[in-house]
C-alpha cells in the first residue's frame, strides 16, 4: 500500500530518508492513517468522497506545490472529471500569499495587519452551494486563520454543512497543510543529502 508522504516526497525504499522516517514509525503510521480516514474513509458519511477530493485539490493548489497539487487533482479527476475545470478556475481566483488578517489598531501587533485577498467563489453554480462554501472556508483557514469566527461556521451551516461535516472539513484542511509542510521538509532534506554525497 502506498505511503502518501513517501510518494509525494519522492522517498525510495531503503533510501536514507526512508530510514529516517523509520525512526519515527508512530508518526509515519499516524500520518497515513489520517490520510486514509480523511480522504479514503470506508464510510464517507456527511462529506462525500468527491467533496473531500475537491477540497484537497483546492487547498493543495493554494499551497502551490505542483507535485502535491497534481496528486490531488488526479484523484478528483478519477471521481469527478467534469468538476476539475471548475476547481482549477477557483484555485486561480483564490491564489495569493499570506497569512492575512487584522489586529486591533491600538494593539502591539497592529503593524502585522495585512488586508490581502478576501476570496469568494468565482462560480458557485459550477461548484454547487456546499463546495463553494467549503472553498471559502478553506481559504479562510489557509490564509486568515486568526479571523475565523462563528459567522463563518454559520455560512457553512447555511450551505447545508452539518456540525460533523464542518469538523471533517476543518480537519481535512489542517491535515493537508500539515502534509504539505512535512513533504516540503523531507524534499529539502533529500536535496541536502544529495548535495553532500555528490
XYZ file of N, CA, C and O in Angstrom:
792
model
N 0.843 -1.197 0.000
C 0.000 0.000 0.000
C 0.886 1.258 0.000
O 1.894 1.315 0.689
N 0.460 2.253 -0.763
C 1.249 3.477 -0.907
C 1.261 4.287 0.385
O 0.235 4.460 1.047
N 2.425 4.747 0.778
C 2.540 5.750 1.831
C 2.552 7.092 1.116
O 3.476 7.390 0.356
N 1.520 7.901 1.338
C 1.330 9.098 0.533
C 2.458 10.105 0.734
O 2.933 10.714 -0.227
N 2.910 10.280 1.951
C 4.006 11.232 2.186
C 5.271 10.765 1.480
O 5.962 11.557 0.838
N 5.580 9.465 1.568
C 6.740 8.941 0.843
C 6.603 9.214 -0.656
O 7.556 9.636 -1.321
N 5.405 8.966 -1.182
C 5.162 9.166 -2.615
C 5.363 10.628 -3.010
O 6.059 10.936 -3.979
N 4.767 11.534 -2.245
C 4.835 12.953 -2.592
C 6.242 13.523 -2.403
O 6.636 14.439 -3.126
N 6.972 12.979 -1.440
C 8.334 13.463 -1.189
C 9.357 12.759 -2.070
O 10.534 13.130 -2.064
N 8.929 11.742 -2.824
C 9.849 11.017 -3.689
C 10.830 10.144 -2.928
O 11.976 9.979 -3.341
N 10.369 9.565 -1.813
C 11.243 8.735 -0.980
C 11.251 7.307 -1.507
O 10.208 6.657 -1.598
N 12.428 6.835 -1.820
C 12.597 5.469 -2.321
C 12.793 4.501 -1.149
O 13.395 4.863 -0.134
N 12.299 3.259 -1.291
C 12.553 2.258 -0.244
C 14.053 2.085 0.004
O 14.854 2.120 -0.931
N 14.416 1.946 1.252
C 15.794 1.710 1.678
C 16.721 2.901 1.432
O 17.939 2.772 1.480
N 16.140 4.059 1.154
C 16.944 5.275 0.992
C 17.214 5.889 2.364
O 16.585 5.528 3.361
N 18.159 6.842 2.440
C 18.406 7.498 3.735
C 17.142 8.135 4.331
O 16.927 8.067 5.545
N 16.290 8.742 3.483
C 15.070 9.343 4.013
C 14.083 8.284 4.496
O 13.361 8.491 5.471
N 14.050 7.147 3.820
C 13.213 6.043 4.272
C 13.659 5.597 5.659
O 12.839 5.414 6.562
N 14.960 5.460 5.848
C 15.486 5.056 7.158
C 15.211 6.134 8.211
O 14.936 5.807 9.375
N 15.284 7.396 7.792
C 14.976 8.487 8.712
C 13.526 8.399 9.193
O 13.244 8.513 10.387
N 12.619 8.157 8.272
C 11.208 8.042 8.656
C 10.958 6.798 9.501
O 10.054 6.787 10.344
N 11.745 5.759 9.280
C 11.597 4.532 10.076
C 11.916 4.773 11.550
O 11.471 4.008 12.411
N 12.656 5.826 11.835
C 12.986 6.135 13.227
C 11.781 6.671 13.993
O 11.795 6.714 15.226
N 10.763 7.107 13.250
C 9.522 7.596 13.878
C 8.335 6.813 13.323
O 7.486 7.354 12.623
N 8.271 5.513 13.601
C 7.222 4.692 12.993
C 5.807 5.134 13.367
O 4.891 5.052 12.544
N 5.625 5.605 14.603
C 4.289 6.042 15.006
C 3.855 7.263 14.214
O 2.703 7.353 13.768
N 4.771 8.212 14.031
C 4.430 9.418 13.266
C 4.096 9.050 11.830
O 3.139 9.581 11.238
N 4.859 8.140 11.274
C 4.618 7.706 9.893
C 3.254 7.035 9.779
O 2.476 7.323 8.868
N 2.979 6.145 10.712
C 1.706 5.410 10.677
C 0.517 6.347 10.881
O -0.492 6.257 10.180
N 0.639 7.267 11.835
C -0.490 8.157 12.131
C -0.771 9.109 10.968
O -1.931 9.427 10.686
N 0.278 9.565 10.293
C 0.073 10.444 9.132
C -0.673 9.702 8.031
O -1.585 10.259 7.396
N -0.311 8.447 7.804
C -1.005 7.672 6.774
C -2.437 7.359 7.197
O -3.361 7.413 6.383
N -2.629 7.053 8.474
C -3.989 6.776 8.962
C -4.875 8.017 8.843
O -6.066 7.906 8.556
N -4.299 9.175 9.093
C -5.076 10.414 8.949
C -5.495 10.603 7.498
O -6.636 10.972 7.212
N -4.565 10.350 6.569
C -4.918 10.422 5.148
C -6.053 9.455 4.837
O -7.045 9.826 4.189
N -5.923 8.217 5.280
C -6.946 7.209 4.995
C -8.305 7.627 5.561
O -9.332 7.497 4.896
N -8.309 8.127 6.792
C -9.573 8.494 7.436
C -10.226 9.693 6.770
O -11.455 9.750 6.645
N -9.411 10.650 6.327
C -9.973 11.879 5.775
C -10.215 11.821 4.272
O -11.128 12.481 3.771
N -9.402 11.059 3.547
C -9.509 11.046 2.085
C -10.088 9.762 1.518
O -10.670 9.784 0.425
N -9.935 8.650 2.225
C -10.458 7.380 1.693
C -11.210 6.605 2.771
O -10.941 5.412 2.985
N -12.155 7.244 3.451
C -12.870 6.518 4.505
C -13.758 5.425 3.909
O -14.282 5.572 2.803
N -13.902 4.335 4.650
C -14.797 3.266 4.195
C -16.232 3.762 4.103
O -16.985 3.367 3.212
N -16.606 4.615 5.044
C -17.951 5.203 5.052
C -17.783 6.723 5.052
O -17.459 7.318 6.085
N -17.978 7.371 3.901
C -17.734 8.823 3.822
C -18.611 9.648 4.745
O -18.223 10.738 5.163
N -19.782 9.173 5.068
C -20.657 9.928 5.962
C -21.176 11.195 5.322
O -21.606 11.187 4.165
N -21.102 12.295 6.046
C -21.746 13.534 5.618
C -20.904 14.359 4.646
O -21.357 15.410 4.179
N -19.692 13.924 4.365
C -18.840 14.608 3.393
C -18.460 13.566 2.334
O -17.760 12.603 2.635
N -18.943 13.763 1.125
C -18.729 12.763 0.075
C -17.258 12.680 -0.322
O -16.471 13.604 -0.077
N -16.901 11.590 -0.971
C -15.530 11.442 -1.467
C -15.191 12.520 -2.489
O -14.076 13.034 -2.514
N -16.158 12.880 -3.328
C -15.922 13.947 -4.313
C -15.647 15.264 -3.595
O -14.721 16.003 -3.960
N -16.438 15.583 -2.572
C -16.205 16.823 -1.822
C -14.834 16.813 -1.160
O -14.120 17.819 -1.181
N -14.449 15.684 -0.599
C -13.150 15.586 0.058
C -12.021 15.825 -0.946
O -11.076 16.580 -0.674
N -12.102 15.164 -2.105
C -11.044 15.324 -3.097
C -11.063 16.711 -3.734
O -10.008 17.252 -4.083
N -12.240 17.293 -3.887
C -12.309 18.650 -4.436
C -11.668 19.649 -3.482
O -10.892 20.524 -3.906
N -11.965 19.536 -2.198
C -11.340 20.419 -1.207
C -9.830 20.187 -1.178
O -9.043 21.142 -1.120
N -9.412 18.935 -1.257
C -7.974 18.633 -1.253
C -7.285 19.234 -2.470
O -6.200 19.808 -2.360
N -7.908 19.113 -3.633
C -7.319 19.699 -4.844
C -7.235 21.218 -4.718
O -6.235 21.835 -5.107
N -8.270 21.829 -4.155
C -8.287 23.279 -3.985
C -7.208 23.736 -2.993
O -6.412 24.637 -3.290
N -7.165 23.110 -1.840
C -6.226 23.522 -0.791
C -4.778 23.316 -1.237
O -3.926 24.190 -1.048
N -4.484 22.179 -1.841
C -3.101 21.941 -2.279
C -2.743 22.845 -3.455
O -1.584 23.242 -3.591
N -3.729 23.204 -4.266
C -3.475 24.194 -5.316
C -3.118 25.546 -4.735
O -2.235 26.244 -5.245
N -3.774 25.916 -3.638
C -3.457 27.188 -2.979
C -2.037 27.205 -2.433
O -1.381 28.246 -2.416
N -1.550 26.055 -1.986
C -0.203 25.980 -1.424
C 0.885 25.976 -2.500
O 2.068 26.059 -2.179
N 0.483 25.840 -3.743
C 1.393 25.985 -4.891
C 2.572 25.008 -4.843
O 3.714 25.371 -5.152
N 2.267 23.780 -4.459
C 3.260 22.711 -4.555
C 2.812 21.835 -5.720
O 1.859 21.059 -5.579
N 3.459 21.944 -6.876
C 2.934 21.296 -8.081
C 2.720 19.788 -7.954
O 1.693 19.271 -8.394
N 3.671 19.081 -7.346
C 3.526 17.619 -7.278
C 2.348 17.217 -6.398
O 1.569 16.326 -6.745
N 2.216 17.861 -5.249
C 1.116 17.538 -4.348
C -0.216 17.950 -4.961
O -1.204 17.204 -4.893
N -0.259 19.125 -5.566
C -1.497 19.587 -6.203
C -1.907 18.634 -7.326
O -3.098 18.326 -7.479
N -0.955 18.175 -8.096
C -1.269 17.243 -9.195
C -1.807 15.916 -8.657
O -2.732 15.327 -9.217
N -1.242 15.439 -7.552
C -1.698 14.194 -6.935
C -3.185 14.288 -6.584
O -3.970 13.387 -6.903
N -3.566 15.380 -5.941
C -4.965 15.511 -5.526
C -5.876 15.864 -6.705
O -7.038 15.439 -6.746
N -5.375 16.614 -7.665
C -6.175 16.888 -8.867
C -6.448 15.594 -9.625
O -7.564 15.379 -10.128
N -5.454 14.716 -9.695
C -5.648 13.430 -10.375
C -6.680 12.578 -9.649
O -7.490 11.891 -10.280
N -6.661 12.629 -8.329
C -7.669 11.887 -7.556
C -9.071 12.423 -7.873
O -10.010 11.649 -8.080
N -9.202 13.742 -7.916
C -10.506 14.325 -8.230
C -10.931 13.968 -9.644
O -12.103 13.665 -9.893
N -9.991 13.993 -10.574
C -10.309 13.686 -11.971
C -10.856 12.268 -12.125
O -11.690 12.010 -12.998
N -10.402 11.350 -11.275
C -10.913 9.984 -11.343
C -12.366 9.903 -10.897
O -13.143 9.123 -11.441
N -12.731 10.697 -9.896
C -14.086 10.636 -9.348
C -15.058 11.575 -10.051
O -16.229 11.242 -10.229
N -14.590 12.756 -10.410
C -15.482 13.785 -10.962
C -14.734 14.629 -11.976
O -14.422 15.799 -11.719
N -14.437 14.055 -13.153
C -13.636 14.801 -14.139
C -14.280 16.112 -14.574
O -13.570 17.074 -14.869
N -15.602 16.176 -14.574
C -16.279 17.402 -15.001
C -16.108 18.543 -14.001
O -16.309 19.703 -14.343
N -15.752 18.213 -12.771
C -15.608 19.232 -11.732
C -14.207 19.840 -11.720
O -14.007 20.955 -11.222
N -13.234 19.134 -12.269
C -11.844 19.557 -12.150
C -11.596 20.935 -12.757
O -10.875 21.753 -12.177
N -12.196 21.228 -13.910
C -12.006 22.533 -14.535
C -12.488 23.663 -13.650
O -11.830 24.709 -13.526
N -13.640 23.471 -13.013
C -14.184 24.496 -12.119
C -13.269 24.697 -10.918
O -13.040 25.833 -10.474
N -12.724 23.608 -10.393
C -11.816 23.715 -9.242
C -10.552 24.475 -9.644
O -10.072 25.337 -8.897
N -10.038 24.203 -10.814
C -8.834 24.919 -11.267
C -9.094 26.414 -11.422
O -8.226 27.239 -11.112
N -10.272 26.774 -11.912
C -10.610 28.194 -12.024
C -10.682 28.846 -10.650
O -10.269 29.995 -10.472
N -11.204 28.113 -9.667
C -11.277 28.665 -8.314
C -9.891 28.811 -7.705
O -9.620 29.786 -7.001
N -9.002 27.860 -7.970
C -7.624 27.990 -7.472
C -6.981 29.254 -8.049
O -6.324 30.022 -7.340
N -7.205 29.473 -9.336
C -6.654 30.672 -9.985
C -7.196 31.939 -9.342
O -6.458 32.896 -9.077
N -8.501 31.944 -9.057
C -9.127 33.126 -8.455
C -8.691 33.330 -7.006
O -8.662 34.462 -6.516
N -8.356 32.242 -6.336
C -8.072 32.306 -4.897
C -6.596 32.381 -4.568
O -6.226 32.619 -3.414
N -5.723 32.192 -5.554
C -4.288 32.140 -5.270
C -3.773 33.486 -4.774
O -4.089 34.533 -5.329
N -2.998 33.425 -3.735
C -2.431 34.627 -3.129
C -1.301 34.199 -2.209
O -0.882 33.039 -2.230
N -0.774 35.135 -1.439
C 0.179 34.793 -0.394
C -0.489 35.115 0.930
O -1.652 35.456 0.977
N 0.210 35.048 1.988
C -0.404 35.328 3.279
C 0.599 35.012 4.377
O 1.786 34.860 4.089
N 0.178 34.882 5.591
C -1.208 34.997 6.035
C -1.681 36.444 6.096
O -0.863 37.367 6.100
N -2.999 36.588 6.111
C -3.620 37.901 6.190
C -4.456 38.002 7.465
O -4.709 37.008 8.141
N -4.918 39.206 7.725
C -5.794 39.423 8.868
C -5.513 40.760 9.505
O -4.538 41.428 9.186
N -6.406 41.119 10.396
C -6.299 42.422 11.050
C -6.191 42.256 12.559
O -6.946 41.485 13.163
N -5.256 42.990 13.133
C -5.146 43.094 14.581
C -5.716 44.443 15.008
O -5.786 45.383 14.202
N -6.131 44.572 16.260
C -6.636 45.863 16.739
C -5.628 46.981 16.473
O -4.416 46.815 16.683
N -6.128 48.124 16.018
C -5.264 49.242 15.630
C -4.412 49.751 16.782
O -3.311 50.272 16.564
N -4.895 49.594 18.011
C -4.138 50.099 19.157
C -3.361 48.995 19.876
O -2.797 49.211 20.940
N -3.314 47.799 19.254
C -2.636 46.680 19.892
C -1.175 46.574 19.478
O -0.724 47.236 18.530
N -0.415 45.734 20.175
C 1.019 45.613 19.900
C 1.338 44.973 18.547
O 2.453 45.113 18.051
N 0.370 44.268 17.960
C 0.623 43.593 16.686
C -0.018 44.315 15.503
O -0.086 43.764 14.402
N -0.450 45.550 15.721
C -1.144 46.293 14.663
C -0.319 46.383 13.382
O -0.871 46.327 12.275
N 0.987 46.480 13.517
C 1.852 46.619 12.338
C 1.838 45.367 11.464
O 2.213 45.416 10.291
N 1.405 44.232 12.025
C 1.361 42.985 11.264
C 0.053 42.805 10.503
O -0.106 41.827 9.778
N -0.872 43.724 10.661
C -2.143 43.623 9.948
C -1.901 43.725 8.445
O -1.090 44.536 7.985
N -2.599 42.899 7.705
C -2.470 42.879 6.241
C -3.807 42.438 5.667
O -4.269 41.338 5.942
N -4.430 43.309 4.899
C -5.777 43.034 4.405
C -5.800 41.857 3.427
O -6.553 40.908 3.599
N -5.021 41.912 2.387
C -4.943 40.790 1.457
C -6.251 40.465 0.760
O -7.249 41.182 0.855
N -6.247 39.358 0.041
C -7.404 38.908 -0.733
C -8.478 38.321 0.169
O -8.183 37.516 1.047
N -9.708 38.733 -0.070
C -10.861 38.101 0.579
C -11.599 37.317 -0.501
O -12.363 37.865 -1.267
N -11.334 36.031 -0.545
C -11.825 35.170 -1.617
C -13.308 34.843 -1.465
O -13.776 34.511 -0.377
N -14.013 34.954 -2.580
C -15.373 34.428 -2.707
C -15.395 33.590 -3.971
O -14.760 33.950 -4.972
N -16.093 32.484 -3.937
C -16.111 31.571 -5.073
C -16.480 32.310 -6.351
O -17.451 33.071 -6.384
N -15.701 32.083 -7.386
C -15.918 32.745 -8.674
C -17.185 32.225 -9.349
O -17.938 32.985 -9.943
N -17.406 30.915 -9.284
C -18.537 30.299 -9.981
C -19.244 29.315 -9.055
O -19.097 28.101 -9.186
N -20.048 29.839 -8.115
C -20.733 28.955 -7.165
C -21.656 27.948 -7.842
O -21.860 26.852 -7.324
N -22.197 28.326 -8.986
C -23.095 27.391 -9.675
C -22.345 26.161 -10.148
O -22.849 25.040 -10.049
N -21.141 26.344 -10.674
C -20.361 25.203 -11.157
C -19.936 24.305 -10.002
O -19.872 23.083 -10.150
N -19.657 24.902 -8.852
C -19.223 24.126 -7.694
C -20.387 23.511 -6.941
O -20.261 22.433 -6.367
N -21.498 24.212 -6.915
C -22.590 23.845 -6.025
C -22.433 24.590 -4.713
O -21.327 24.980 -4.322
N -23.538 24.794 -4.018
C -23.537 25.636 -2.818
C -22.629 25.083 -1.726
O -21.917 25.825 -1.041
N -22.611 23.764 -1.555
C -21.790 23.184 -0.483
C -20.297 23.379 -0.756
O -19.549 23.810 0.130
N -19.848 23.068 -1.968
C -18.419 23.211 -2.259
C -17.992 24.669 -2.284
O -16.884 24.997 -1.857
N -18.852 25.546 -2.793
C -18.498 26.971 -2.800
C -18.240 27.453 -1.372
O -17.240 28.130 -1.100
N -19.125 27.082 -0.452
C -18.938 27.472 0.950
C -17.699 26.802 1.539
O -16.949 27.413 2.308
N -17.473 25.540 1.179
C -16.306 24.822 1.697
C -15.010 25.469 1.227
O -14.051 25.607 2.000
N -14.960 25.875 -0.041
C -13.746 26.511 -0.570
C -13.500 27.847 0.132
O -12.362 28.176 0.461
N -14.545 28.620 0.339
C -14.376 29.908 1.022
C -13.876 29.691 2.449
O -13.001 30.427 2.933
N -14.393 28.668 3.121
C -13.953 28.373 4.480
C -12.498 27.874 4.478
O -11.693 28.277 5.332
N -12.170 27.013 3.520
C -10.804 26.508 3.425
C -9.824 27.647 3.185
O -8.739 27.695 3.788
N -10.185 28.576 2.317
C -9.316 29.728 2.039
C -9.111 30.545 3.311
O -7.995 31.004 3.598
N -10.171 30.719 4.071
C -10.082 31.436 5.344
C -9.092 30.740 6.278
O -8.223 31.391 6.882
N -9.192 29.419 6.391
C -8.308 28.686 7.297
C -6.855 28.715 6.837
O -5.940 28.734 7.658
N -6.634 28.717 5.520
C -5.269 28.731 4.998
C -4.632 30.114 5.140
O -3.484 30.237 5.568
N -5.390 31.161 4.805
C -4.794 32.496 4.715
C -5.214 33.464 5.819
O -4.537 34.472 6.026
N -6.310 33.200 6.529
C -6.793 34.121 7.557
C -7.216 33.380 8.823
O -8.305 33.621 9.349
N -6.412 32.462 9.329
C -6.883 31.648 10.458
C -7.264 32.456 11.682
O -8.173 32.081 12.412
N -6.592 33.581 11.892
C -6.900 34.354 13.100
C -8.221 35.100 12.996
O -8.713 35.628 13.985
N -8.823 35.135 11.809
C -10.097 35.837 11.643
C -11.306 34.910 11.700
O -12.442 35.379 11.692
N -11.094 33.618 11.716
C -12.228 32.683 11.725
C -13.066 32.918 12.976
O -12.550 33.028 14.080
N -14.388 33.027 12.791
C -15.274 33.249 13.930
C -16.625 32.576 13.668
O -16.839 31.980 12.607
N -17.551 32.639 14.616
C -18.816 31.910 14.483
C -19.610 32.220 13.209
O -20.296 31.339 12.680
N -19.497 33.436 12.677
C -20.275 33.747 11.473
C -19.811 32.914 10.277
O -20.598 32.598 9.385
N -18.539 32.543 10.275
C -18.026 31.701 9.197
C -18.590 30.290 9.296
O -18.879 29.653 8.278
N -18.775 29.799 10.498
C -19.395 28.499 10.681
C -20.871 28.557 10.295
O -21.410 27.605 9.729
N -21.510 29.683 10.557
C -22.922 29.830 10.151
C -23.050 29.813 8.637
O -24.018 29.272 8.094
N -22.071 30.379 7.939
C -22.112 30.360 6.475
C -22.058 28.929 5.961
O -22.742 28.575 4.989
N -21.270 28.097 6.604
C -21.238 26.686 6.223
C -22.563 26.002 6.548
O -23.092 25.226 5.747
N -23.093 26.283 7.711
C -24.383 25.680 8.087
C -25.476 26.102 7.114
O -26.318 25.286 6.717
N -25.446 27.357 6.681
C -26.435 27.844 5.717
C -26.302 27.148 4.369
O -27.246 27.116 3.581
N -25.119 26.615 4.097
C -24.877 25.902 2.839
C -25.051 24.391 3.015
O -24.557 23.607 2.214
N -25.754 24.001 4.090
C -26.118 22.599 4.315
C -24.964 21.750 4.842
O -24.943 20.537 4.639
N -23.998 22.380 5.513
C -22.959 21.615 6.188
C -23.394 21.382 7.628
O -23.716 22.323 8.354
N -23.398 20.136 8.051
C -23.732 19.794 9.432
C -22.527 20.070 10.331
O -21.409 20.296 9.851
N -22.744 20.000 11.638
C -21.630 20.178 12.578
C -20.536 19.140 12.313
O -19.341 19.475 12.301
N -20.938 17.899 12.097
C -19.966 16.836 11.823
C -19.217 17.118 10.524
O -17.993 16.940 10.443
N -19.938 17.569 9.508
C -19.300 17.895 8.236
C -18.312 19.038 8.362
O -17.234 19.016 7.744
N -18.654 20.040 9.158
C -17.759 21.184 9.365
C -16.480 20.741 10.064
O -15.372 21.172 9.705
N -16.608 19.867 11.057
C -15.419 19.345 11.744
C -14.543 18.569 10.765
O -13.321 18.750 10.717
N -15.171 17.725 9.955
C -14.411 16.945 8.969
C -13.698 17.869 7.984
O -12.513 17.667 7.668
N -14.402 18.879 7.498
C -13.811 19.835 6.563
C -12.605 20.538 7.185
O -11.538 20.646 6.569
N -12.752 21.003 8.410
C -11.653 21.708 9.079
C -10.473 20.778 9.335
O -9.314 21.179 9.182
N -10.767 19.538 9.713
C -9.692 18.559 9.908
C -8.953 18.299 8.603
O -7.724 18.166 8.587
N -9.691 18.223 7.517
C -9.088 17.964 6.212
C -8.133 19.094 5.818
O -7.007 18.848 5.384
N -8.565 20.327 5.981
C -7.718 21.477 5.638
C -6.463 21.483 6.507
O -5.346 21.696 6.020
N -6.636 21.221 7.798
C -5.485 21.203 8.703
C -4.518 20.079 8.327
O -3.294 20.278 8.311
N -5.061 18.898 8.020
C -4.200 17.779 7.656
C -3.415 18.081 6.385
O -2.213 17.793 6.310
N -4.068 18.640 5.394
C -3.377 18.934 4.128
C -2.251 19.941 4.334
O -1.166 19.800 3.766
N -2.486 20.945 5.153
C -1.438 21.928 5.447
C -0.251 21.251 6.134
O 0.915 21.521 5.811
N -0.557 20.353 7.073
C 0.500 19.577 7.745
C 1.253 18.713 6.740
O 2.491 18.695 6.709
N 0.517 17.988 5.913
C 1.147 17.075 4.961
C 2.081 17.818 3.999
O 3.198 17.382 3.737
N 1.625 18.948 3.500
C 2.431 19.733 2.559
C 3.732 20.188 3.218
O 4.802 20.148 2.602
N 3.673 20.590 4.462
C 4.879 21.054 5.150
C 5.851 19.892 5.419
O 7.070 20.048 5.287
N 5.316 18.748 5.798
C 6.177 17.584 6.020
C 6.860 17.189 4.715
O 8.070 16.928 4.679
N 6.081 17.136 3.641
C 6.636 16.759 2.339
C 7.719 17.751 1.914
O 8.794 17.356 1.443
N 7.461 19.039 2.082
C 8.451 20.051 1.707
C 9.737 19.880 2.515
O 10.851 19.971 1.976
N 9.596 19.601 3.812
C 10.773 19.399 4.651
C 11.567 18.168 4.246
O 12.803 18.193 4.201
N 10.856 17.087 3.931
C 11.541 15.864 3.511
C 12.247 16.051 2.173
O 13.364 15.571 1.971
N 11.606 16.768 1.263
C 12.260 17.030 -0.022
C 13.537 17.846 0.175
O 14.557 17.602 -0.466
N 13.460 18.831 1.065
C 14.639 19.660 1.343
C 15.764 18.825 1.947
O 16.932 18.949 1.551
N 15.416 17.929 2.878
C 16.417 17.038 3.453
C 17.027 16.150 2.377
O 18.241 15.929 2.346
N 16.170 15.642 1.499
C 16.663 14.794 0.416
C 17.618 15.527 -0.499
O 18.669 14.995 -0.882
N 17.261 16.755 -0.841
C 18.130 17.551 -1.699
C 19.447 17.858 -1.012
O 20.522 17.830 -1.617
N 19.406 18.119 0.295
C 20.617 18.403 1.056
C 21.516 17.178 1.104
O 22.730 17.267 0.944
N 20.894 16.009 1.325
C 21.678 14.768 1.374
C 22.348 14.478 0.035
O 23.502 14.076 -0.018
N 21.632 14.716 -1.043
C 22.221 14.505 -2.358
C 23.379 15.465 -2.609
O 24.394 15.100 -3.189
N 23.213 16.703 -2.111
C 24.275 17.690 -2.292
C 25.526 17.330 -1.529
O 26.654 17.593 -1.977
N 25.375 16.675 -0.362
C 26.546 16.319 0.446
C 27.207 15.031 -0.035
O 28.354 14.782 0.282
N 26.446 14.228 -0.798
C 27.025 12.961 -1.256
C 27.510 13.020 -2.694
O 28.139 12.093 -3.178
N 27.172 14.112 -3.403
C 27.594 14.182 -4.808
C 28.965 14.813 -4.949
O 29.522 15.336 -4.019
